[in-house]
């Protein structure tokens, strides 16, 4: 009987003590440690790319259509992020077997053209890589400005030519190779060391809004 009476008082007392500690604890969480203020938040995978996993036989688990993905569409940001994903899986620190660097897989000689002479510094600076991408695109757009005016809207090799496709192909193969491809109407189809062709990039990256890219013969990547 005494044991039962003891339990009757001890249990409510213990519950009360736990509630008191939870409500009046002196420990406070400093929310400023979790703030994203001042950070540049940038999505790296569009909905279209992410949903490819749904149809992949290697997918670990199915992706529900109810899941909300950041959707970049055909914007300039969508263009550069899709290209970065294709080049490196959006990995700023990737170096491929041929020595191409970063998220957008730049070669050392191309970097020199836009004012970057230290590949190691470039590799470990994501901000510089983003500026390099824009500077290179601006330079290529200037070099290819006449071909953009001449060929956009035409069909070459079964692909509708767009400005964004031309700029993506120039990123892959260089503007000179893209000129040869367009002016030969697809007969001179450059492929890189991994077998990726100009035609493939023209098709894969068609229809993006690249009006943000201003032609600039002397474009440099400057922090």
JSON list of C-alpha atoms in Angstrom, two decimals, residues 139-220:
[
{"chain": "A", "resi": 139, "resn": "UNK", "atom": "CA", "xyz": [33.67, 37.34, -75.73]},
{"chain": "A", "resi": 140, "resn": "UNK", "atom": "CA", "xyz": [32.26, 34.43, -77.74]},
{"chain": "A", "resi": 141, "resn": "UNK", "atom": "CA", "xyz": [29.08, 36.36, -78.47]},
{"chain": "A", "resi": 142, "resn": "UNK", "atom": "CA", "xyz": [31.15, 39.22, -79.88]},
{"chain": "A", "resi": 143, "resn": "UNK", "atom": "CA", "xyz": [33.21, 36.85, -82.08]},
{"chain": "A", "resi": 144, "resn": "UNK", "atom": "CA", "xyz": [30.08, 35.08, -83.32]},
{"chain": "A", "resi": 145, "resn": "UNK", "atom": "CA", "xyz": [27.82, 38.13, -83.62]},
{"chain": "A", "resi": 146, "resn": "UNK", "atom": "CA", "xyz": [27.62, 37.95, -87.44]},
{"chain": "A", "resi": 147, "resn": "UNK", "atom": "CA", "xyz": [26.94, 34.21, -87.40]},
{"chain": "A", "resi": 148, "resn": "UNK", "atom": "CA", "xyz": [24.25, 34.68, -84.75]},
{"chain": "A", "resi": 149, "resn": "UNK", "atom": "CA", "xyz": [22.51, 37.20, -87.00]},
{"chain": "A", "resi": 150, "resn": "UNK", "atom": "CA", "xyz": [22.90, 34.98, -90.03]},
{"chain": "A", "resi": 151, "resn": "UNK", "atom": "CA", "xyz": [22.01, 31.53, -88.72]},
{"chain": "A", "resi": 152, "resn": "UNK", "atom": "CA", "xyz": [19.61, 31.89, -85.77]},
{"chain": "A", "resi": 153, "resn": "UNK", "atom": "CA", "xyz": [16.22, 30.54, -86.85]},
{"chain": "A", "resi": 154, "resn": "UNK", "atom": "CA", "xyz": [17.68, 28.27, -89.53]},
{"chain": "A", "resi": 155, "resn": "UNK", "atom": "CA", "xyz": [17.80, 24.48, -89.35]},
{"chain": "A", "resi": 156, "resn": "UNK", "atom": "CA", "xyz": [21.22, 22.83, -89.64]},
{"chain": "A", "resi": 157, "resn": "UNK", "atom": "CA", "xyz": [21.70, 19.11, -89.25]},
{"chain": "A", "resi": 158, "resn": "UNK", "atom": "CA", "xyz": [18.07, 18.76, -88.19]},
{"chain": "A", "resi": 159, "resn": "UNK", "atom": "CA", "xyz": [18.54, 21.24, -85.31]},
{"chain": "A", "resi": 160, "resn": "UNK", "atom": "CA", "xyz": [16.90, 24.65, -85.02]},
{"chain": "A", "resi": 161, "resn": "UNK", "atom": "CA", "xyz": [19.75, 27.09, -84.44]},
{"chain": "A", "resi": 162, "resn": "UNK", "atom": "CA", "xyz": [19.35, 29.46, -81.48]},
{"chain": "A", "resi": 163, "resn": "UNK", "atom": "CA", "xyz": [21.68, 31.99, -79.88]},
{"chain": "A", "resi": 164, "resn": "UNK", "atom": "CA", "xyz": [21.96, 30.01, -76.65]},
{"chain": "A", "resi": 165, "resn": "UNK", "atom": "CA", "xyz": [22.81, 26.85, -78.61]},
{"chain": "A", "resi": 166, "resn": "UNK", "atom": "CA", "xyz": [25.55, 28.71, -80.47]},
{"chain": "A", "resi": 167, "resn": "UNK", "atom": "CA", "xyz": [27.02, 30.09, -77.23]},
{"chain": "A", "resi": 168, "resn": "UNK", "atom": "CA", "xyz": [26.91, 26.67, -75.55]},
{"chain": "A", "resi": 169, "resn": "UNK", "atom": "CA", "xyz": [28.62, 25.10, -78.56]},
{"chain": "A", "resi": 170, "resn": "UNK", "atom": "CA", "xyz": [31.28, 27.85, -78.45]},
{"chain": "A", "resi": 171, "resn": "UNK", "atom": "CA", "xyz": [31.89, 27.03, -74.80]},
{"chain": "A", "resi": 172, "resn": "UNK", "atom": "CA", "xyz": [32.44, 23.40, -75.78]},
{"chain": "A", "resi": 173, "resn": "UNK", "atom": "CA", "xyz": [34.47, 23.78, -78.96]},
{"chain": "A", "resi": 174, "resn": "UNK", "atom": "CA", "xyz": [35.55, 27.41, -79.20]},
{"chain": "A", "resi": 175, "resn": "UNK", "atom": "CA", "xyz": [34.01, 30.09, -81.43]},
{"chain": "A", "resi": 176, "resn": "UNK", "atom": "CA", "xyz": [36.21, 29.24, -84.41]},
{"chain": "A", "resi": 177, "resn": "UNK", "atom": "CA", "xyz": [34.92, 25.66, -84.60]},
{"chain": "A", "resi": 178, "resn": "UNK", "atom": "CA", "xyz": [31.34, 26.88, -84.31]},
{"chain": "A", "resi": 179, "resn": "UNK", "atom": "CA", "xyz": [31.88, 29.26, -87.23]},
{"chain": "A", "resi": 180, "resn": "UNK", "atom": "CA", "xyz": [33.17, 26.38, -89.36]},
{"chain": "A", "resi": 181, "resn": "UNK", "atom": "CA", "xyz": [30.19, 24.21, -88.40]},
{"chain": "A", "resi": 182, "resn": "UNK", "atom": "CA", "xyz": [27.58, 26.85, -89.18]},
{"chain": "A", "resi": 183, "resn": "UNK", "atom": "CA", "xyz": [29.17, 28.07, -92.41]},
{"chain": "A", "resi": 184, "resn": "UNK", "atom": "CA", "xyz": [29.56, 24.50, -93.67]},
{"chain": "A", "resi": 185, "resn": "UNK", "atom": "CA", "xyz": [25.91, 23.87, -92.76]},
{"chain": "A", "resi": 186, "resn": "UNK", "atom": "CA", "xyz": [26.89, 21.02, -90.47]},
{"chain": "A", "resi": 187, "resn": "UNK", "atom": "CA", "xyz": [29.51, 19.32, -92.64]},
{"chain": "A", "resi": 188, "resn": "UNK", "atom": "CA", "xyz": [32.36, 20.31, -90.33]},
{"chain": "A", "resi": 189, "resn": "UNK", "atom": "CA", "xyz": [31.06, 18.91, -87.03]},
{"chain": "A", "resi": 190, "resn": "UNK", "atom": "CA", "xyz": [33.70, 19.19, -84.31]},
{"chain": "A", "resi": 191, "resn": "UNK", "atom": "CA", "xyz": [33.72, 16.64, -81.46]},
{"chain": "A", "resi": 192, "resn": "UNK", "atom": "CA", "xyz": [35.65, 16.99, -78.23]},
{"chain": "A", "resi": 193, "resn": "UNK", "atom": "CA", "xyz": [37.90, 14.31, -76.73]},
{"chain": "A", "resi": 194, "resn": "UNK", "atom": "CA", "xyz": [34.90, 12.62, -75.12]},
{"chain": "A", "resi": 195, "resn": "UNK", "atom": "CA", "xyz": [32.87, 12.51, -78.34]},
{"chain": "A", "resi": 196, "resn": "UNK", "atom": "CA", "xyz": [30.50, 15.41, -77.65]},
{"chain": "A", "resi": 197, "resn": "UNK", "atom": "CA", "xyz": [29.66, 17.32, -80.83]},
{"chain": "A", "resi": 198, "resn": "UNK", "atom": "CA", "xyz": [28.75, 20.88, -81.69]},
{"chain": "A", "resi": 199, "resn": "UNK", "atom": "CA", "xyz": [25.42, 19.62, -83.04]},
{"chain": "A", "resi": 200, "resn": "UNK", "atom": "CA", "xyz": [24.65, 18.00, -79.68]},
{"chain": "A", "resi": 201, "resn": "UNK", "atom": "CA", "xyz": [25.22, 21.24, -77.79]},
{"chain": "A", "resi": 202, "resn": "UNK", "atom": "CA", "xyz": [23.25, 23.27, -80.34]},
{"chain": "A", "resi": 203, "resn": "UNK", "atom": "CA", "xyz": [20.27, 21.00, -79.69]},
{"chain": "A", "resi": 204, "resn": "UNK", "atom": "CA", "xyz": [20.65, 20.43, -75.96]},
{"chain": "A", "resi": 205, "resn": "UNK", "atom": "CA", "xyz": [21.00, 24.12, -75.06]},
{"chain": "A", "resi": 206, "resn": "UNK", "atom": "CA", "xyz": [18.59, 25.65, -77.55]},
{"chain": "A", "resi": 207, "resn": "UNK", "atom": "CA", "xyz": [15.98, 28.24, -76.66]},
{"chain": "A", "resi": 208, "resn": "UNK", "atom": "CA", "xyz": [17.46, 29.81, -73.52]},
{"chain": "A", "resi": 209, "resn": "UNK", "atom": "CA", "xyz": [17.30, 33.56, -72.96]},
{"chain": "A", "resi": 210, "resn": "UNK", "atom": "CA", "xyz": [20.88, 34.77, -73.39]},
{"chain": "A", "resi": 211, "resn": "UNK", "atom": "CA", "xyz": [20.02, 38.43, -74.02]},
{"chain": "A", "resi": 212, "resn": "UNK", "atom": "CA", "xyz": [21.69, 39.13, -70.65]},
{"chain": "A", "resi": 213, "resn": "UNK", "atom": "CA", "xyz": [25.03, 38.35, -72.31]},
{"chain": "A", "resi": 214, "resn": "UNK", "atom": "CA", "xyz": [26.39, 41.52, -73.92]},
{"chain": "A", "resi": 215, "resn": "UNK", "atom": "CA", "xyz": [28.94, 41.07, -76.75]},
{"chain": "A", "resi": 216, "resn": "UNK", "atom": "CA", "xyz": [32.33, 42.27, -75.52]},
{"chain": "A", "resi": 217, "resn": "UNK", "atom": "CA", "xyz": [35.57, 41.78, -77.43]},
{"chain": "A", "resi": 218, "resn": "UNK", "atom": "CA", "xyz": [37.69, 42.59, -74.38]},
{"chain": "A", "resi": 219, "resn": "UNK", "atom": "CA", "xyz": [35.64, 40.85, -71.67]},
{"chain": "A", "resi": 220, "resn": "UNK", "atom": "CA", "xyz": [37.65, 39.92, -68.56]}
]
